[in-house]
Amino acid sequence: MTDDLTPTAEQSSSEEVDDRPVPVPVVPEAIVADHRRLVGYVGGGEDPEDPADVLAMAMVLRIEKNDPPNRTDLLAAAARAVALLCLDHRAAGDGPWVSAMDDWCSARIRKIARRARGAQWAAAQEVWGVTATEGDAEARAYVPGRVGDLDRRVKKLQIGGTEVDGDIPTEAPEHGVVLWTNPGLDMTVGKLAAQVGHASMLAAKLLTADEAIRWRLDGCRLAVRRATPERWRELLDADAAGTAVAVRDAGFTEIAPGSVTVIAEVIGDLITRQGSR
């Protein structure tokens, strides 16, 4: 997992910037505040009349033409990138991302996934956000904002063409945060990346503040799994009982409004020595 700082708005365009990943400090007090925001999120609300005013979190999936990543690893990287950004110290207190995160979490949550390779991926690292790595897969989540204000280095990337090979496992890990995908829905990898990103945020509702700190310290490890039909029925019951949490899609693309796309749950101990992958 890579967790990095990108150039601040205060740095002049003429200043030489070292854009190599730099470890980001983990501040427990900030994680508690970030966790409180996620737990309090209820969603909904009307979209603004101007589509450019819609608030969204951009995501970029690294998909190299000659060496594409494994599907499950790519989805896990995307979900972790979102969780890491949402629990970042820059999104709490007097951090530079607070206003953007507050506004976004007060509106209808939107995520839009794009793909990048080579120089495009390198350029996308220069925009404020957090990159996560799972196996050989990489994905980056960006500080949310108006769709109309999206940085050109991200905006120019293609939304389509995100398909990669690989079957999502169905067996549950022994421990940790698990994001179960709906076996009855066919979604592109880009669409599913946004959905598991939603689920990684909602998973915070299943954690205490102390558990959220532990999870962030462990790099927000999680597993993406495809539920069997029988397991899916159990998960829907768990969501109704409050022991799991479901993502219900607004239906803007690919699937019908109100479809349950992913359900997050926590199995056993949150953190293990080997993680939950």
C-alpha positions as a Markdown table, in Angstrom:
| # | Residue | x | y | z |
|---|---|---|---|---|
| 1 | Met | 0.0 | 0.0 | 0.0 |
| 2 | Thr | 1.3 | 3.4 | -1.0 |
| 3 | Asp | 0.0 | 6.4 | 0.9 |
| 4 | Asp | 1.4 | 9.7 | -0.4 |
| 5 | Leu | 1.5 | 13.4 | -0.3 |
| 6 | Thr | 1.0 | 15.5 | -3.4 |
| 7 | Pro | 1.9 | 19.2 | -4.1 |
| 8 | Thr | 0.0 | 21.7 | -2.0 |
| 9 | Ala | -2.0 | 24.5 | -3.5 |
| 10 | Glu | 0.5 | 26.9 | -1.9 |
| 11 | Gln | 3.4 | 25.6 | -3.9 |
| 12 | Ser | 4.0 | 27.8 | -7.0 |
| 13 | Ser | 3.9 | 26.2 | -10.4 |
| 14 | Ser | 7.6 | 27.2 | -10.9 |
| 15 | Glu | 8.8 | 25.5 | -7.8 |
| 16 | Glu | 10.5 | 22.2 | -8.4 |
| 17 | Val | 8.5 | 19.5 | -6.6 |
| 18 | Asp | 9.7 | 16.1 | -5.5 |
| 19 | Asp | 6.7 | 13.9 | -6.4 |
| 20 | Arg | 8.0 | 10.7 | -5.0 |
| 21 | Pro | 5.6 | 9.1 | -2.5 |
| 22 | Val | 6.2 | 10.3 | 1.1 |
| 23 | Pro | 4.6 | 8.4 | 4.1 |
| 24 | Val | 1.6 | 10.3 | 5.5 |
| 25 | Pro | 1.5 | 10.5 | 9.3 |
| 26 | Val | -1.4 | 8.7 | 11.0 |
| 27 | Val | -3.0 | 10.9 | 13.6 |
| 28 | Pro | -5.5 | 9.1 | 15.9 |
| 29 | Glu | -7.5 | 12.2 | 16.8 |
| 30 | Ala | -7.9 | 12.9 | 13.1 |
| 31 | Ile | -9.1 | 9.4 | 12.4 |
| 32 | Val | -11.7 | 9.7 | 15.1 |
| 33 | Ala | -13.0 | 12.9 | 13.5 |
| 34 | Asp | -13.0 | 11.3 | 10.0 |
| 35 | His | -14.8 | 8.2 | 11.4 |
| 36 | Arg | -17.5 | 10.4 | 13.0 |
| 37 | Arg | -18.1 | 12.0 | 9.6 |
| 38 | Leu | -18.5 | 8.6 | 7.9 |
| 39 | Val | -20.8 | 7.2 | 10.6 |
| 40 | Gly | -23.0 | 10.3 | 10.4 |
| 41 | Tyr | -23.3 | 10.0 | 6.6 |
| 42 | Val | -27.0 | 9.4 | 5.5 |
| 43 | Gly | -26.8 | 10.1 | 1.8 |
| 44 | Gly | -29.7 | 11.2 | -0.4 |
| 45 | Gly | -30.5 | 14.7 | -1.4 |
| 46 | Glu | -31.3 | 16.3 | -4.8 |
| 47 | Asp | -28.7 | 16.9 | -7.4 |
| 48 | Pro | -28.0 | 20.5 | -8.4 |
| 49 | Glu | -29.6 | 21.7 | -11.7 |
| 50 | Asp | -26.2 | 22.3 | -13.3 |
| 51 | Pro | -24.4 | 18.9 | -13.8 |
| 52 | Ala | -21.1 | 20.8 | -13.4 |
| 53 | Asp | -22.1 | 21.5 | -9.8 |
| 54 | Val | -22.4 | 17.8 | -8.9 |
| 55 | Leu | -19.9 | 16.9 | -6.2 |
| 56 | Ala | -18.0 | 13.7 | -6.9 |
| 57 | Met | -14.9 | 11.8 | -5.9 |
| 58 | Ala | -12.8 | 10.9 | -8.9 |
| 59 | Met | -11.0 | 7.5 | -9.0 |
| 60 | Val | -8.3 | 6.3 | -11.4 |
| 61 | Leu | -7.4 | 2.7 | -12.0 |
| 62 | Arg | -4.0 | 1.9 | -13.3 |
| 63 | Ile | -4.5 | -0.5 | -16.2 |
| 64 | Glu | -1.4 | -1.0 | -18.3 |
| 65 | Lys | -2.0 | -2.3 | -21.8 |
| 66 | Asn | 0.6 | -5.0 | -21.8 |
| 67 | Asp | 0.4 | -5.9 | -18.1 |
| 68 | Pro | -3.1 | -5.4 | -16.8 |
| 69 | Pro | -3.7 | -6.1 | -13.1 |
| 70 | Asn | -5.8 | -8.9 | -11.5 |
| 71 | Arg | -9.5 | -7.9 | -11.2 |
| 72 | Thr | -9.8 | -8.7 | -7.5 |
| 73 | Asp | -6.6 | -6.9 | -6.6 |
| 74 | Leu | -7.6 | -3.8 | -8.6 |
| 75 | Leu | -11.0 | -3.6 | -6.9 |
| 76 | Ala | -9.3 | -4.0 | -3.4 |
| 77 | Ala | -6.8 | -1.3 | -4.3 |
| 78 | Ala | -9.7 | 1.0 | -5.4 |
| 79 | Ala | -11.6 | 0.4 | -2.2 |
| 80 | Arg | -8.6 | 0.9 | 0.0 |
| 81 | Ala | -7.7 | 4.1 | -1.7 |
| 82 | Val | -11.1 | 5.5 | -0.9 |
| 83 | Ala | -11.0 | 4.4 | 2.7 |
| 84 | Leu | -7.5 | 5.7 | 3.2 |
| 85 | Leu | -8.5 | 9.1 | 1.8 |
| 86 | Cys | -11.6 | 9.3 | 4.0 |
| 87 | Leu | -9.6 | 8.5 | 7.1 |
| 88 | Asp | -6.7 | 10.8 | 6.2 |
| 89 | His | -5.5 | 13.4 | 8.7 |
| 90 | Arg | -5.8 | 16.1 | 6.0 |
| 91 | Ala | -9.6 | 15.5 | 6.0 |
| 92 | Ala | -9.9 | 16.4 | 9.7 |
| 93 | Gly | -9.3 | 19.4 | 12.0 |
| 94 | Asp | -7.7 | 22.3 | 10.1 |
| 95 | Gly | -6.7 | 20.0 | 7.3 |
| 96 | Pro | -6.9 | 21.3 | 3.7 |
| 97 | Trp | -9.4 | 18.6 | 2.7 |
| 98 | Val | -12.0 | 19.2 | 5.4 |
| 99 | Ser | -14.3 | 21.5 | 3.6 |
| 100 | Ala | -14.4 | 19.3 | 0.5 |
| 101 | Met | -15.1 | 16.2 | 2.5 |
| 102 | Asp | -17.8 | 17.9 | 4.6 |
| 103 | Asp | -19.6 | 19.2 | 1.5 |
| 104 | Trp | -19.3 | 15.9 | -0.3 |
| 105 | Cys | -20.6 | 13.9 | 2.6 |
| 106 | Ser | -23.5 | 16.3 | 3.0 |
| 107 | Ala | -24.7 | 15.6 | -0.6 |
| 108 | Arg | -25.4 | 12.5 | -2.7 |
| 109 | Ile | -22.2 | 10.5 | -2.7 |
| 110 | Arg | -20.8 | 10.1 | -6.2 |
| 111 | Lys | -17.7 | 8.4 | -7.5 |
| 112 | Ile | -16.5 | 8.2 | -11.1 |
| 113 | Ala | -13.7 | 5.8 | -12.0 |
| 114 | Arg | -11.4 | 6.3 | -14.9 |
| 115 | Arg | -8.4 | 4.4 | -16.3 |
| 116 | Ala | -4.8 | 5.4 | -16.8 |
| 117 | Arg | -1.5 | 4.0 | -18.0 |
| 118 | Gly | 2.1 | 5.0 | -18.4 |
| 119 | Ala | 2.6 | 8.8 | -18.5 |
| 120 | Gln | -1.1 | 9.4 | -17.8 |
| 121 | Trp | -0.8 | 7.5 | -14.5 |
| 122 | Ala | 2.3 | 9.4 | -13.5 |
| 123 | Ala | 0.6 | 12.7 | -14.2 |
| 124 | Ala | -2.5 | 11.6 | -12.2 |
| 125 | Gln | -0.3 | 11.1 | -9.2 |
| 126 | Glu | 0.3 | 14.9 | -9.1 |
| 127 | Val | -3.3 | 15.7 | -8.2 |
| 128 | Trp | -4.3 | 15.7 | -4.5 |
| 129 | Gly | -5.4 | 12.2 | -3.4 |
| 130 | Val | -4.2 | 8.9 | -2.1 |
| 131 | Thr | -2.9 | 5.9 | -4.0 |
| 132 | Ala | -3.3 | 2.3 | -2.7 |
| 133 | Thr | -1.6 | -0.8 | -4.0 |
| 134 | Glu | -2.9 | -4.4 | -3.7 |
| 135 | Gly | -0.6 | -7.1 | -5.2 |
| 136 | Asp | 0.4 | -5.6 | -8.6 |
| 137 | Ala | -2.7 | -3.4 | -8.8 |
| 138 | Glu | -2.8 | 0.3 | -8.1 |
| 139 | Ala | -5.7 | 2.8 | -7.8 |
| 140 | Arg | -5.9 | 6.4 | -6.7 |
| 141 | Ala | -8.8 | 8.2 | -5.1 |
| 142 | Tyr | -9.0 | 12.0 | -5.3 |
| 143 | Val | -10.3 | 14.7 | -3.0 |
| 144 | Pro | -14.0 | 15.2 | -4.0 |
| 145 | Gly | -15.2 | 18.4 | -5.6 |
| 146 | Arg | -17.3 | 19.9 | -8.4 |
| 147 | Val | -17.4 | 17.8 | -11.5 |
| 148 | Gly | -16.8 | 21.0 | -13.5 |
| 149 | Asp | -13.6 | 21.8 | -11.5 |
| 150 | Leu | -12.0 | 18.4 | -12.0 |
| 151 | Asp | -8.3 | 18.7 | -12.7 |
| 152 | Arg | -7.6 | 18.3 | -16.5 |
| 153 | Arg | -4.9 | 15.6 | -15.8 |
| 154 | Val | -7.7 | 13.4 | -14.4 |
| 155 | Lys | -10.7 | 14.7 | -16.5 |
| 156 | Lys | -9.0 | 13.8 | -19.8 |
| 157 | Leu | -8.7 | 10.1 | -18.8 |
| 158 | Gln | -11.2 | 7.6 | -20.3 |
| 159 | Ile | -14.1 | 6.3 | -18.2 |
| 160 | Gly | -14.6 | 3.3 | -20.4 |
| 161 | Gly | -12.2 | 0.4 | -21.1 |
| 162 | Thr | -11.7 | -0.7 | -17.5 |
| 163 | Glu | -12.3 | -4.4 | -18.0 |
| 164 | Val | -9.6 | -6.7 | -16.7 |
| 165 | Asp | -9.5 | -10.5 | -16.4 |
| 166 | Gly | -9.9 | -12.6 | -13.2 |
| 167 | Asp | -12.6 | -14.1 | -11.2 |
| 168 | Ile | -13.5 | -12.7 | -7.8 |
| 169 | Pro | -13.2 | -15.4 | -5.1 |
| 170 | Thr | -16.2 | -16.5 | -3.2 |
| 171 | Glu | -14.6 | -17.9 | -0.1 |
| 172 | Ala | -14.6 | -15.7 | 3.0 |
| 173 | Pro | -11.4 | -14.7 | 4.7 |
| 174 | Glu | -11.1 | -15.6 | 8.4 |
| 175 | His | -10.9 | -12.0 | 9.6 |
| 176 | Gly | -11.4 | -8.4 | 8.6 |
| 177 | Val | -13.5 | -6.1 | 6.5 |
| 178 | Val | -15.1 | -7.9 | 3.6 |
| 179 | Leu | -16.8 | -6.3 | 0.7 |
| 180 | Trp | -19.3 | -8.8 | -0.9 |
| 181 | Thr | -20.4 | -8.1 | -4.5 |
| 182 | Asn | -23.9 | -9.0 | -5.7 |
| 183 | Pro | -23.8 | -12.3 | -7.7 |
| 184 | Gly | -26.9 | -11.3 | -9.7 |
| 185 | Leu | -25.5 | -8.0 | -11.2 |
| 186 | Asp | -23.1 | -7.6 | -14.1 |
| 187 | Met | -21.1 | -4.5 | -13.8 |
| 188 | Thr | -17.9 | -3.2 | -15.5 |
| 189 | Val | -14.8 | -3.0 | -13.4 |
| 190 | Gly | -15.0 | 0.7 | -13.4 |
| 191 | Lys | -18.6 | 0.7 | -12.0 |
| 192 | Leu | -17.7 | -2.0 | -9.5 |
| 193 | Ala | -14.7 | 0.0 | -8.4 |
| 194 | Ala | -16.9 | 2.9 | -7.5 |
| 195 | Gln | -19.3 | 0.5 | -5.6 |
| 196 | Val | -16.6 | -1.1 | -3.5 |
| 197 | Gly | -15.3 | 2.4 | -2.8 |
| 198 | His | -18.8 | 3.3 | -1.5 |
| 199 | Ala | -18.7 | 0.1 | 0.6 |
| 200 | Ser | -15.3 | 0.8 | 2.1 |
| 201 | Met | -16.7 | 4.1 | 3.4 |
| 202 | Leu | -19.9 | 2.6 | 4.8 |
| 203 | Ala | -17.9 | -0.2 | 6.5 |
| 204 | Ala | -16.8 | 2.5 | 9.0 |
| 205 | Lys | -20.4 | 2.4 | 10.4 |
| 206 | Leu | -19.5 | -1.2 | 11.6 |
| 207 | Leu | -16.4 | 0.0 | 13.4 |
| 208 | Thr | -15.9 | 1.7 | 16.7 |
| 209 | Ala | -13.6 | 4.7 | 16.8 |
| 210 | Asp | -10.8 | 2.6 | 18.3 |
| 211 | Glu | -11.3 | 0.0 | 15.6 |
| 212 | Ala | -11.2 | 2.7 | 12.9 |
| 213 | Ile | -7.9 | 3.8 | 14.2 |
| 214 | Arg | -6.6 | 0.2 | 14.2 |
| 215 | Trp | -7.9 | -0.3 | 10.7 |
| 216 | Arg | -6.2 | 2.9 | 9.4 |
| 217 | Leu | -3.0 | 2.0 | 11.1 |
| 218 | Asp | -3.1 | -1.3 | 9.3 |
| 219 | Gly | -3.5 | 0.4 | 5.9 |
| 220 | Cys | -7.3 | -0.2 | 5.7 |
| 221 | Arg | -6.8 | -3.8 | 4.7 |
| 222 | Leu | -9.9 | -5.5 | 3.3 |
| 223 | Ala | -11.0 | -8.3 | 1.0 |
| 224 | Val | -13.3 | -8.2 | -2.0 |
| 225 | Arg | -15.4 | -11.3 | -2.5 |
| 226 | Arg | -18.3 | -12.4 | -4.8 |
| 227 | Ala | -21.2 | -13.7 | -2.7 |
| 228 | Thr | -23.0 | -16.9 | -3.6 |
| 229 | Pro | -26.8 | -16.5 | -3.9 |
| 230 | Glu | -27.2 | -18.2 | -0.5 |
| 231 | Arg | -24.6 | -16.0 | 1.1 |
| 232 | Trp | -26.2 | -12.9 | -0.5 |
| 233 | Arg | -29.5 | -13.7 | 1.1 |
| 234 | Glu | -27.8 | -14.0 | 4.5 |
| 235 | Leu | -26.0 | -10.6 | 3.9 |
| 236 | Leu | -29.3 | -8.9 | 3.0 |
| 237 | Asp | -30.7 | -10.2 | 6.3 |
| 238 | Ala | -27.5 | -8.9 | 8.1 |
| 239 | Asp | -28.0 | -5.5 | 6.5 |
| 240 | Ala | -31.6 | -5.4 | 7.8 |
| 241 | Ala | -30.3 | -6.3 | 11.3 |
| 242 | Gly | -27.6 | -3.7 | 11.2 |
| 243 | Thr | -24.7 | -6.2 | 11.4 |
| 244 | Ala | -23.7 | -5.5 | 7.8 |
| 245 | Val | -24.2 | -2.4 | 5.6 |
| 246 | Ala | -25.4 | -2.3 | 1.9 |
| 247 | Val | -24.6 | 0.0 | -1.0 |
| 248 | Arg | -27.8 | 0.9 | -2.9 |
| 249 | Asp | -27.0 | 2.4 | -6.2 |
| 250 | Ala | -28.9 | 5.5 | -7.5 |
| 251 | Gly | -29.1 | 3.9 | -11.0 |
| 252 | Phe | -27.4 | 6.6 | -13.1 |
| 253 | Thr | -25.4 | 4.0 | -15.0 |
| 254 | Glu | -25.5 | 0.3 | -15.9 |
| 255 | Ile | -28.0 | -0.9 | -13.3 |
| 256 | Ala | -31.5 | -0.1 | -12.0 |
| 257 | Pro | -32.1 | 2.5 | -9.3 |
| 258 | Gly | -32.1 | 1.0 | -5.8 |
| 259 | Ser | -30.0 | -2.1 | -6.7 |
| 260 | Val | -27.9 | -3.4 | -3.9 |
| 261 | Thr | -24.5 | -3.7 | -5.4 |
| 262 | Val | -22.1 | -4.5 | -2.5 |
| 263 | Ile | -22.5 | -5.4 | 1.2 |
| 264 | Ala | -19.8 | -4.7 | 3.7 |
| 265 | Glu | -19.3 | -6.8 | 6.8 |
| 266 | Val | -16.6 | -7.3 | 9.4 |
| 267 | Ile | -15.7 | -11.0 | 10.1 |
| 268 | Gly | -14.0 | -11.9 | 13.4 |
| 269 | Asp | -11.1 | -9.8 | 14.6 |
| 270 | Leu | -10.6 | -6.7 | 12.5 |
| 271 | Ile | -6.8 | -6.9 | 12.3 |
| 272 | Thr | -4.7 | -10.0 | 12.0 |
| 273 | Arg | -1.0 | -10.4 | 11.7 |
| 274 | Gln | -1.3 | -11.3 | 8.1 |
| 275 | Gly | -4.2 | -9.0 | 7.2 |
| 276 | Ser | -7.5 | -10.0 | 5.6 |
| 277 | Arg | -6.5 | -10.3 | 2.0 |
